Amino acid sequence: MGKPIWDEFPEGIGQPFYHAYYKAAAEQHPIQLEEYYPPWDRWFENRIYPSPEGLTIFFQDITDRKRAELALRDSEQYLRTILDAEPACVKVITADGILKAVNAAGLAIIEADTIEQALGQCIFPLIDPAHRQEFLKFTKAAVAGKASILEFEGTGLKGTRRWLESHAVPLTIPGDASPYVLAVTRDVSDRKRAEAELKQLNAELEQRVANRTADLSKANDRLQTELMERDRAETALQQSEAQFRSAFDNAPIGLALVGLGGRWLRVNAALSDIVGYSAPELLETSFQTITYPDDLQTDLGYVQQLLNGDIRHYEMEKRYFHKQGHAVWVQLNVSLVRDRRGQPLYFISQIQDITTRREVERMKREFISLISHELRTPLTAIRGSLGILATGALHQHPERAQRMLEIATIDTERLVRLVNETLDLERLESGRVSLVKEICNADALMQRSVEVMGSLAQKATITLAIAPTTAQVWGSADHIIQTLTNLLSNAIKFSPPQTMVSLSAAQQGEFVVFQVRDQGRGIPANQLESIFGRFQQVDASDSRQKGGTGLGLAICRSIVQQHGGKIWVESDLNQGSCFYLTLPVPPENALWQLNKS
Ligand code: ADP
């Protein structure tokens, strides 16, 4: 036996070889190994074939191949290091999805514990079924040479679901005809989640905006409806207010709102007409200011009861002062307006002019008084006289029967006079007698009157005297004569015999003043005015004794007033009276007309 070959090898070399040799010999099977020989810095491939004769060893220097291999391995290692440092998953798969290579990040996504567990596996089952078809198409497109990007969901081997974004490009490996796909895949779950959240947020926001918009639109609709309602209500209110205003302003009776202190707050035109004050003038005053003093206390008493709540309204007849000073009778109706809490706000007053009504009432009273006093007296006398005659008791006493007839005649005449004069006065005062005016000579009027009264004067032994005048008056001759004869008749009646009644007339400015003067019994000072009223006589016996009616002077005053003149009397008791009356002189154009004709 020669020396073992490994003994030939320098120190430190050949140990592995020795082991291989020994093993091959012992186990009787060929061995092939590659060995590095540092002293030579070379690689050798040893193939050992045991045989009964010994070991056949082939020894071949493979340094070049080995160096190339190592360089490749280093380069691979280098690449792997780079790839493993890459945070994205980098993998190589076949067209069927078989994993050929994958980096560390890829393993983490696949959730394989070792690279061996992963390599050779088909990755398609890891793709979410919903995206699998798409993924197959995507892979096929890459294989066919078309780079593309796909987002899909996948599940790792341990069940973690992820959203992934994959960029795929075709890959060819030198010396391998099969087509491959190089895919760089990133976990985009966070982004997807963020997107989803954002989408959700957006959706929520949009929903909220939509809800808010809907709310706003509803609120707007409500507002519109409310505004329209308000407009309608306002229009209706305005119309109703206008109606009330018009009703208030145009009411045919006086209406007023009066403050709690009595001030006029609002008045209508009818009230202004009644009291003669314009609305602005009234608003400056109070009801107290223009109320007739005699009626004020009663009015204020009612006002207090209203305010106390004792009564809900009151009515009374009262007088206001007209702006021109005279009293105006009104019917007043007042109620108090309170607020919801019952606090008094203002009074509402209805004021009706009752002057005409009161005048009618006065006339009615007068008429009844006329019937009951004036007419009944002569009628009673007539009936009494005629009644006695009717009994026939005076057949034997013709003088007494004659006397009864005279009394009946006198009273009948008086009754006729009363009726005539009453009707006269009524016609005059109602304006139903139209005076036809003309130019009259005062002298002629006086002459005519004296003629009418002549016989009466003669009987009473009264002298009638006229002072001549050239004065002219403008009036109704008949009515002036009626007035003068009435005055003459009174003068004669109330004068003692053997006295004189004188008549005169003289122009004074625009008027002619007539005087009828007597030397009679005179008139008490306190009756100088009242005797011009109806049925007014100084002495109650005057009607009986003098046959008067008490209407004469009232008729005179009415006639004179309708001529635009005045009538009055001055008197000294037991000395005599002088009645004055004024009548207008003719107007200038009346003279001219007269001359022309
Ligand atoms: P009568 O028909 O009663 O005369 P009058 O109205 O003419 O009515 O007169 C009213 C009253 O006035 C008379 O009743 C009388 O009392 C008084 N009177 C009128 N004229 C005179 C006079 N000249 N002198 C005195 N009293 C007179």
PDB file of N, CA, C and O in Angstrom, residues 261-322:
ATOM      1  N   GLY A 261    -109.320 109.877  30.950  1.00  0.00           N
ATOM      2  CA  GLY A 261    -109.389 111.192  31.592  1.00  0.00           C
ATOM      3  C   GLY A 261    -110.390 112.124  30.924  1.00  0.00           C
ATOM      4  O   GLY A 261    -110.580 113.258  31.377  1.00  0.00           O
ATOM      5  N   GLY A 262    -110.999 111.640  29.836  1.00  0.00           N
ATOM      6  CA  GLY A 262    -112.038 112.448  29.202  1.00  0.00           C
ATOM      7  C   GLY A 262    -111.619 113.101  27.898  1.00  0.00           C
ATOM      8  O   GLY A 262    -112.435 113.723  27.221  1.00  0.00           O
ATOM      9  N   ARG A 263    -110.342 112.925  27.526  1.00  0.00           N
ATOM     10  CA  ARG A 263    -109.909 113.561  26.273  1.00  0.00           C
ATOM     11  C   ARG A 263    -110.492 112.815  25.080  1.00  0.00           C
ATOM     12  O   ARG A 263    -110.617 111.595  25.101  1.00  0.00           O
ATOM     13  N   TRP A 264    -110.823 113.584  24.054  1.00  0.00           N
ATOM     14  CA  TRP A 264    -111.289 112.952  22.821  1.00  0.00           C
ATOM     15  C   TRP A 264    -110.083 112.333  22.147  1.00  0.00           C
ATOM     16  O   TRP A 264    -109.084 113.024  21.926  1.00  0.00           O
ATOM     17  N   LEU A 265    -110.137 111.028  21.865  1.00  0.00           N
ATOM     18  CA  LEU A 265    -109.005 110.366  21.207  1.00  0.00           C
ATOM     19  C   LEU A 265    -109.251 110.253  19.713  1.00  0.00           C
ATOM     20  O   LEU A 265    -108.348 110.327  18.908  1.00  0.00           O
ATOM     21  N   ARG A 266    -110.517 110.045  19.393  1.00  0.00           N
ATOM     22  CA  ARG A 266    -110.862 109.925  17.983  1.00  0.00           C
ATOM     23  C   ARG A 266    -112.324 110.322  17.834  1.00  0.00           C
ATOM     24  O   ARG A 266    -113.154 109.910  18.646  1.00  0.00           O
ATOM     25  N   VAL A 267    -112.618 111.110  16.818  1.00  0.00           N
ATOM     26  CA  VAL A 267    -113.998 111.564  16.633  1.00  0.00           C
ATOM     27  C   VAL A 267    -114.347 111.446  15.156  1.00  0.00           C
ATOM     28  O   VAL A 267    -113.462 111.480  14.312  1.00  0.00           O
ATOM     29  N   ASN A 268    -115.612 111.277  14.868  1.00  0.00           N
ATOM     30  CA  ASN A 268    -115.982 111.200  13.454  1.00  0.00           C
ATOM     31  C   ASN A 268    -116.634 112.516  13.001  1.00  0.00           C
ATOM     32  O   ASN A 268    -116.860 113.432  13.807  1.00  0.00           O
ATOM     33  N   ALA A 269    -116.911 112.549  11.689  1.00  0.00           N
ATOM     34  CA  ALA A 269    -117.399 113.802  11.099  1.00  0.00           C
ATOM     35  C   ALA A 269    -118.762 114.182  11.673  1.00  0.00           C
ATOM     36  O   ALA A 269    -119.046 115.370  11.903  1.00  0.00           O
ATOM     37  N   ALA A 270    -119.608 113.149  11.947  1.00  0.00           N
ATOM     38  CA  ALA A 270    -120.956 113.454  12.453  1.00  0.00           C
ATOM     39  C   ALA A 270    -120.874 114.190  13.787  1.00  0.00           C
ATOM     40  O   ALA A 270    -121.652 115.127  14.040  1.00  0.00           O
ATOM     41  N   LEU A 271    -119.912 113.798  14.631  1.00  0.00           N
ATOM     42  CA  LEU A 271    -119.782 114.470  15.929  1.00  0.00           C
ATOM     43  C   LEU A 271    -119.341 115.923  15.726  1.00  0.00           C
ATOM     44  O   LEU A 271    -119.847 116.837  16.396  1.00  0.00           O
ATOM     45  N   SER A 272    -118.406 116.109  14.775  1.00  0.00           N
ATOM     46  CA  SER A 272    -117.977 117.477  14.480  1.00  0.00           C
ATOM     47  C   SER A 272    -119.165 118.324  14.049  1.00  0.00           C
ATOM     48  O   SER A 272    -119.294 119.483  14.455  1.00  0.00           O
ATOM     49  N   ASP A 273    -120.041 117.732  13.222  1.00  0.00           N
ATOM     50  CA  ASP A 273    -121.225 118.469  12.767  1.00  0.00           C
ATOM     51  C   ASP A 273    -122.119 118.840  13.946  1.00  0.00           C
ATOM     52  O   ASP A 273    -122.675 119.932  14.000  1.00  0.00           O
ATOM     53  N   ILE A 274    -122.249 117.920  14.893  1.00  0.00           N
ATOM     54  CA  ILE A 274    -123.165 118.155  16.021  1.00  0.00           C
ATOM     55  C   ILE A 274    -122.678 119.313  16.890  1.00  0.00           C
ATOM     56  O   ILE A 274    -123.454 120.179  17.275  1.00  0.00           O
ATOM     57  N   VAL A 275    -121.361 119.302  17.203  1.00  0.00           N
ATOM     58  CA  VAL A 275    -120.876 120.306  18.159  1.00  0.00           C
ATOM     59  C   VAL A 275    -120.191 121.495  17.491  1.00  0.00           C
ATOM     60  O   VAL A 275    -119.812 122.445  18.181  1.00  0.00           O
ATOM     61  N   GLY A 276    -120.003 121.417  16.170  1.00  0.00           N
ATOM     62  CA  GLY A 276    -119.469 122.579  15.451  1.00  0.00           C
ATOM     63  C   GLY A 276    -117.956 122.710  15.517  1.00  0.00           C
ATOM     64  O   GLY A 276    -117.397 123.644  14.954  1.00  0.00           O
ATOM     65  N   TYR A 277    -117.285 121.794  16.222  1.00  0.00           N
ATOM     66  CA  TYR A 277    -115.817 121.838  16.287  1.00  0.00           C
ATOM     67  C   TYR A 277    -115.256 120.852  15.267  1.00  0.00           C
ATOM     68  O   TYR A 277    -115.811 119.761  15.100  1.00  0.00           O
ATOM     69  N   SER A 278    -114.141 121.236  14.605  1.00  0.00           N
ATOM     70  CA  SER A 278    -113.492 120.300  13.686  1.00  0.00           C
ATOM     71  C   SER A 278    -112.832 119.196  14.520  1.00  0.00           C
ATOM     72  O   SER A 278    -112.638 119.368  15.732  1.00  0.00           O
ATOM     73  N   ALA A 279    -112.483 118.082  13.841  1.00  0.00           N
ATOM     74  CA  ALA A 279    -111.857 116.963  14.565  1.00  0.00           C
ATOM     75  C   ALA A 279    -110.573 117.417  15.280  1.00  0.00           C
ATOM     76  O   ALA A 279    -110.417 117.148  16.475  1.00  0.00           O
ATOM     77  N   PRO A 280    -109.651 118.147  14.610  1.00  0.00           N
ATOM     78  CA  PRO A 280    -108.435 118.559  15.318  1.00  0.00           C
ATOM     79  C   PRO A 280    -108.753 119.442  16.529  1.00  0.00           C
ATOM     80  O   PRO A 280    -108.097 119.342  17.564  1.00  0.00           O
ATOM     81  N   GLU A 281    -109.778 120.287  16.411  1.00  0.00           N
ATOM     82  CA  GLU A 281    -110.147 121.146  17.554  1.00  0.00           C
ATOM     83  C   GLU A 281    -110.637 120.289  18.719  1.00  0.00           C
ATOM     84  O   GLU A 281    -110.267 120.523  19.870  1.00  0.00           O
ATOM     85  N   LEU A 282    -111.457 119.290  18.389  1.00  0.00           N
ATOM     86  CA  LEU A 282    -111.988 118.425  19.459  1.00  0.00           C
ATOM     87  C   LEU A 282    -110.874 117.667  20.160  1.00  0.00           C
ATOM     88  O   LEU A 282    -110.877 117.529  21.381  1.00  0.00           O
ATOM     89  N   LEU A 283    -109.908 117.172  19.362  1.00  0.00           N
ATOM     90  CA  LEU A 283    -108.840 116.357  19.950  1.00  0.00           C
ATOM     91  C   LEU A 283    -107.989 117.156  20.937  1.00  0.00           C
ATOM     92  O   LEU A 283    -107.248 116.590  21.725  1.00  0.00           O
ATOM     93  N   GLU A 284    -108.108 118.463  20.886  1.00  0.00           N
ATOM     94  CA  GLU A 284    -107.379 119.321  21.829  1.00  0.00           C
ATOM     95  C   GLU A 284    -108.133 119.464  23.153  1.00  0.00           C
ATOM     96  O   GLU A 284    -107.605 120.027  24.096  1.00  0.00           O
ATOM     97  N   THR A 285    -109.394 118.995  23.174  1.00  0.00           N
ATOM     98  CA  THR A 285    -110.198 119.231  24.378  1.00  0.00           C
ATOM     99  C   THR A 285    -110.642 117.902  24.992  1.00  0.00           C
ATOM    100  O   THR A 285    -110.238 116.845  24.557  1.00  0.00           O
ATOM    101  N   SER A 286    -111.499 118.019  26.018  1.00  0.00           N
ATOM    102  CA  SER A 286    -112.059 116.828  26.646  1.00  0.00           C
ATOM    103  C   SER A 286    -113.575 116.954  26.597  1.00  0.00           C
ATOM    104  O   SER A 286    -114.107 118.029  26.307  1.00  0.00           O
ATOM    105  N   PHE A 287    -114.267 115.850  26.921  1.00  0.00           N
ATOM    106  CA  PHE A 287    -115.729 115.936  26.886  1.00  0.00           C
ATOM    107  C   PHE A 287    -116.227 116.869  27.979  1.00  0.00           C
ATOM    108  O   PHE A 287    -117.240 117.528  27.843  1.00  0.00           O
ATOM    109  N   GLN A 288    -115.453 116.944  29.094  1.00  0.00           N
ATOM    110  CA  GLN A 288    -115.880 117.808  30.194  1.00  0.00           C
ATOM    111  C   GLN A 288    -115.945 119.268  29.737  1.00  0.00           C
ATOM    112  O   GLN A 288    -116.844 120.013  30.130  1.00  0.00           O
ATOM    113  N   THR A 289    -114.951 119.657  28.890  1.00  0.00           N
ATOM    114  CA  THR A 289    -114.850 121.051  28.473  1.00  0.00           C
ATOM    115  C   THR A 289    -116.110 121.528  27.764  1.00  0.00           C
ATOM    116  O   THR A 289    -116.522 122.668  27.930  1.00  0.00           O
ATOM    117  N   ILE A 290    -116.698 120.623  26.937  1.00  0.00           N
ATOM    118  CA  ILE A 290    -117.825 121.099  26.140  1.00  0.00           C
ATOM    119  C   ILE A 290    -119.171 120.590  26.668  1.00  0.00           C
ATOM    120  O   ILE A 290    -120.187 120.754  26.018  1.00  0.00           O
ATOM    121  N   THR A 291    -119.135 119.966  27.851  1.00  0.00           N
ATOM    122  CA  THR A 291    -120.418 119.505  28.420  1.00  0.00           C
ATOM    123  C   THR A 291    -121.064 120.641  29.208  1.00  0.00           C
ATOM    124  O   THR A 291    -120.399 121.375  29.946  1.00  0.00           O
ATOM    125  N   TYR A 292    -122.358 120.786  29.021  1.00  0.00           N
ATOM    126  CA  TYR A 292    -123.145 121.804  29.723  1.00  0.00           C
ATOM    127  C   TYR A 292    -123.012 121.554  31.229  1.00  0.00           C
ATOM    128  O   TYR A 292    -123.197 120.417  31.685  1.00  0.00           O
ATOM    129  N   PRO A 293    -122.672 122.575  32.041  1.00  0.00           N
ATOM    130  CA  PRO A 293    -122.354 122.345  33.457  1.00  0.00           C
ATOM    131  C   PRO A 293    -123.448 121.572  34.212  1.00  0.00           C
ATOM    132  O   PRO A 293    -123.131 120.708  35.024  1.00  0.00           O
ATOM    133  N   ASP A 294    -124.729 121.849  33.908  1.00  0.00           N
ATOM    134  CA  ASP A 294    -125.809 121.185  34.641  1.00  0.00           C
ATOM    135  C   ASP A 294    -125.808 119.668  34.431  1.00  0.00           C
ATOM    136  O   ASP A 294    -126.339 118.926  35.248  1.00  0.00           O
ATOM    137  N   ASP A 295    -125.221 119.227  33.295  1.00  0.00           N
ATOM    138  CA  ASP A 295    -125.267 117.793  32.979  1.00  0.00           C
ATOM    139  C   ASP A 295    -123.980 117.068  33.347  1.00  0.00           C
ATOM    140  O   ASP A 295    -123.915 115.844  33.292  1.00  0.00           O
ATOM    141  N   LEU A 296    -122.953 117.856  33.717  1.00  0.00           N
ATOM    142  CA  LEU A 296    -121.628 117.261  33.892  1.00  0.00           C
ATOM    143  C   LEU A 296    -121.583 116.267  35.053  1.00  0.00           C
ATOM    144  O   LEU A 296    -121.022 115.174  34.933  1.00  0.00           O
ATOM    145  N   GLN A 297    -122.199 116.650  36.182  1.00  0.00           N
ATOM    146  CA  GLN A 297    -122.123 115.788  37.359  1.00  0.00           C
ATOM    147  C   GLN A 297    -122.739 114.415  37.089  1.00  0.00           C
ATOM    148  O   GLN A 297    -122.163 113.386  37.433  1.00  0.00           O
ATOM    149  N   THR A 298    -123.899 114.425  36.445  1.00  0.00           N
ATOM    150  CA  THR A 298    -124.570 113.158  36.126  1.00  0.00           C
ATOM    151  C   THR A 298    -123.668 112.302  35.248  1.00  0.00           C
ATOM    152  O   THR A 298    -123.469 111.107  35.494  1.00  0.00           O
ATOM    153  N   ASP A 299    -123.097 112.966  34.243  1.00  0.00           N
ATOM    154  CA  ASP A 299    -122.225 112.261  33.302  1.00  0.00           C
ATOM    155  C   ASP A 299    -121.032 111.642  34.034  1.00  0.00           C
ATOM    156  O   ASP A 299    -120.737 110.447  33.894  1.00  0.00           O
ATOM    157  N   LEU A 300    -120.363 112.458  34.867  1.00  0.00           N
ATOM    158  CA  LEU A 300    -119.171 111.975  35.586  1.00  0.00           C
ATOM    159  C   LEU A 300    -119.532 110.843  36.549  1.00  0.00           C
ATOM    160  O   LEU A 300    -118.746 109.910  36.746  1.00  0.00           O
ATOM    161  N   GLY A 301    -120.728 110.934  37.120  1.00  0.00           N
ATOM    162  CA  GLY A 301    -121.204 109.873  38.017  1.00  0.00           C
ATOM    163  C   GLY A 301    -121.282 108.536  37.283  1.00  0.00           C
ATOM    164  O   GLY A 301    -120.797 107.513  37.770  1.00  0.00           O
ATOM    165  N   TYR A 302    -121.856 108.579  36.077  1.00  0.00           N
ATOM    166  CA  TYR A 302    -121.953 107.350  35.275  1.00  0.00           C
ATOM    167  C   TYR A 302    -120.566 106.840  34.914  1.00  0.00           C
ATOM    168  O   TYR A 302    -120.304 105.637  34.951  1.00  0.00           O
ATOM    169  N   VAL A 303    -119.671 107.777  34.539  1.00  0.00           N
ATOM    170  CA  VAL A 303    -118.302 107.392  34.152  1.00  0.00           C
ATOM    171  C   VAL A 303    -117.637 106.625  35.295  1.00  0.00           C
ATOM    172  O   VAL A 303    -117.009 105.583  35.105  1.00  0.00           O
ATOM    173  N   GLN A 304    -117.813 107.135  36.507  1.00  0.00           N
ATOM    174  CA  GLN A 304    -117.205 106.491  37.677  1.00  0.00           C
ATOM    175  C   GLN A 304    -117.772 105.081  37.869  1.00  0.00           C
ATOM    176  O   GLN A 304    -117.032 104.135  38.131  1.00  0.00           O
ATOM    177  N   GLN A 305    -119.095 104.951  37.682  1.00  0.00           N
ATOM    178  CA  GLN A 305    -119.716 103.625  37.837  1.00  0.00           C
ATOM    179  C   GLN A 305    -119.188 102.646  36.797  1.00  0.00           C
ATOM    180  O   GLN A 305    -118.974 101.467  37.082  1.00  0.00           O
ATOM    181  N   LEU A 306    -118.961 103.177  35.577  1.00  0.00           N
ATOM    182  CA  LEU A 306    -118.392 102.337  34.518  1.00  0.00           C
ATOM    183  C   LEU A 306    -117.011 101.845  34.921  1.00  0.00           C
ATOM    184  O   LEU A 306    -116.702 100.665  34.819  1.00  0.00           O
ATOM    185  N   LEU A 307    -116.179 102.793  35.403  1.00  0.00           N
ATOM    186  CA  LEU A 307    -114.805 102.458  35.769  1.00  0.00           C
ATOM    187  C   LEU A 307    -114.795 101.470  36.939  1.00  0.00           C
ATOM    188  O   LEU A 307    -113.949 100.574  36.999  1.00  0.00           O
ATOM    189  N   ASN A 308    -115.764 101.618  37.868  1.00  0.00           N
ATOM    190  CA  ASN A 308    -115.837 100.703  39.010  1.00  0.00           C
ATOM    191  C   ASN A 308    -116.326  99.321  38.601  1.00  0.00           C
ATOM    192  O   ASN A 308    -116.233  98.380  39.376  1.00  0.00           O
ATOM    193  N   GLY A 309    -116.900  99.249  37.403  1.00  0.00           N
ATOM    194  CA  GLY A 309    -117.444  97.968  36.960  1.00  0.00           C
ATOM    195  C   GLY A 309    -118.868  97.743  37.462  1.00  0.00           C
ATOM    196  O   GLY A 309    -119.400  96.640  37.367  1.00  0.00           O
ATOM    197  N   ASP A 310    -119.493  98.773  38.020  1.00  0.00           N
ATOM    198  CA  ASP A 310    -120.866  98.618  38.512  1.00  0.00           C
ATOM    199  C   ASP A 310    -121.853  98.497  37.354  1.00  0.00           C
ATOM    200  O   ASP A 310    -122.891  97.849  37.480  1.00  0.00           O
ATOM    201  N   ILE A 311    -121.548  99.171  36.262  1.00  0.00           N
ATOM    202  CA  ILE A 311    -122.425  99.103  35.098  1.00  0.00           C
ATOM    203  C   ILE A 311    -121.571  98.821  33.877  1.00  0.00           C
ATOM    204  O   ILE A 311    -120.356  99.051  33.908  1.00  0.00           O
ATOM    205  N   ARG A 312    -122.189  98.282  32.821  1.00  0.00           N
ATOM    206  CA  ARG A 312    -121.416  97.963  31.625  1.00  0.00           C
ATOM    207  C   ARG A 312    -121.542  99.059  30.580  1.00  0.00           C
ATOM    208  O   ARG A 312    -120.695  99.183  29.716  1.00  0.00           O
ATOM    209  N   HIS A 313    -122.610  99.820  30.627  1.00  0.00           N
ATOM    210  CA  HIS A 313    -122.723 100.993  29.760  1.00  0.00           C
ATOM    211  C   HIS A 313    -123.813 101.902  30.318  1.00  0.00           C
ATOM    212  O   HIS A 313    -124.554 101.498  31.214  1.00  0.00           O
ATOM    213  N   TYR A 314    -123.850 103.094  29.834  1.00  0.00           N
ATOM    214  CA  TYR A 314    -124.914 103.982  30.284  1.00  0.00           C
ATOM    215  C   TYR A 314    -125.380 104.853  29.136  1.00  0.00           C
ATOM    216  O   TYR A 314    -124.675 104.999  28.130  1.00  0.00           O
ATOM    217  N   GLU A 315    -126.600 105.362  29.289  1.00  0.00           N
ATOM    218  CA  GLU A 315    -127.090 106.308  28.299  1.00  0.00           C
ATOM    219  C   GLU A 315    -127.796 107.436  29.019  1.00  0.00           C
ATOM    220  O   GLU A 315    -128.384 107.241  30.088  1.00  0.00           O
ATOM    221  N   MET A 316    -127.670 108.599  28.462  1.00  0.00           N
ATOM    222  CA  MET A 316    -128.311 109.769  29.068  1.00  0.00           C
ATOM    223  C   MET A 316    -128.524 110.828  27.997  1.00  0.00           C
ATOM    224  O   MET A 316    -127.881 110.803  26.956  1.00  0.00           O
ATOM    225  N   GLU A 317    -129.467 111.721  28.298  1.00  0.00           N
ATOM    226  CA  GLU A 317    -129.634 112.875  27.426  1.00  0.00           C
ATOM    227  C   GLU A 317    -128.876 114.015  28.082  1.00  0.00           C
ATOM    228  O   GLU A 317    -128.999 114.227  29.283  1.00  0.00           O
ATOM    229  N   LYS A 318    -128.075 114.698  27.323  1.00  0.00           N
ATOM    230  CA  LYS A 318    -127.280 115.777  27.897  1.00  0.00           C
ATOM    231  C   LYS A 318    -127.072 116.867  26.856  1.00  0.00           C
ATOM    232  O   LYS A 318    -127.456 116.701  25.688  1.00  0.00           O
ATOM    233  N   ARG A 319    -126.462 117.946  27.320  1.00  0.00           N
ATOM    234  CA  ARG A 319    -126.216 119.051  26.395  1.00  0.00           C
ATOM    235  C   ARG A 319    -124.722 119.303  26.241  1.00  0.00           C
ATOM    236  O   ARG A 319    -123.983 119.212  27.216  1.00  0.00           O
ATOM    237  N   TYR A 320    -124.318 119.552  25.024  1.00  0.00           N
ATOM    238  CA  TYR A 320    -122.963 120.040  24.766  1.00  0.00           C
ATOM    239  C   TYR A 320    -123.071 121.504  24.392  1.00  0.00           C
ATOM    240  O   TYR A 320    -124.115 121.944  23.892  1.00  0.00           O
ATOM    241  N   PHE A 321    -121.971 122.206  24.617  1.00  0.00           N
ATOM    242  CA  PHE A 321    -121.904 123.571  24.089  1.00  0.00           C
ATOM    243  C   PHE A 321    -121.496 123.486  22.633  1.00  0.00           C
ATOM    244  O   PHE A 321    -120.455 122.904  22.317  1.00  0.00           O
ATOM    245  N   HIS A 322    -122.304 124.027  21.755  1.00  0.00           N
ATOM    246  CA  HIS A 322    -121.892 124.138  20.362  1.00  0.00           C
ATOM    247  C   HIS A 322    -120.784 125.179  20.300  1.00  0.00           C
ATOM    248  O   HIS A 322    -120.685 126.043  21.183  1.00  0.00           O
TER     249      HIS A 322
END
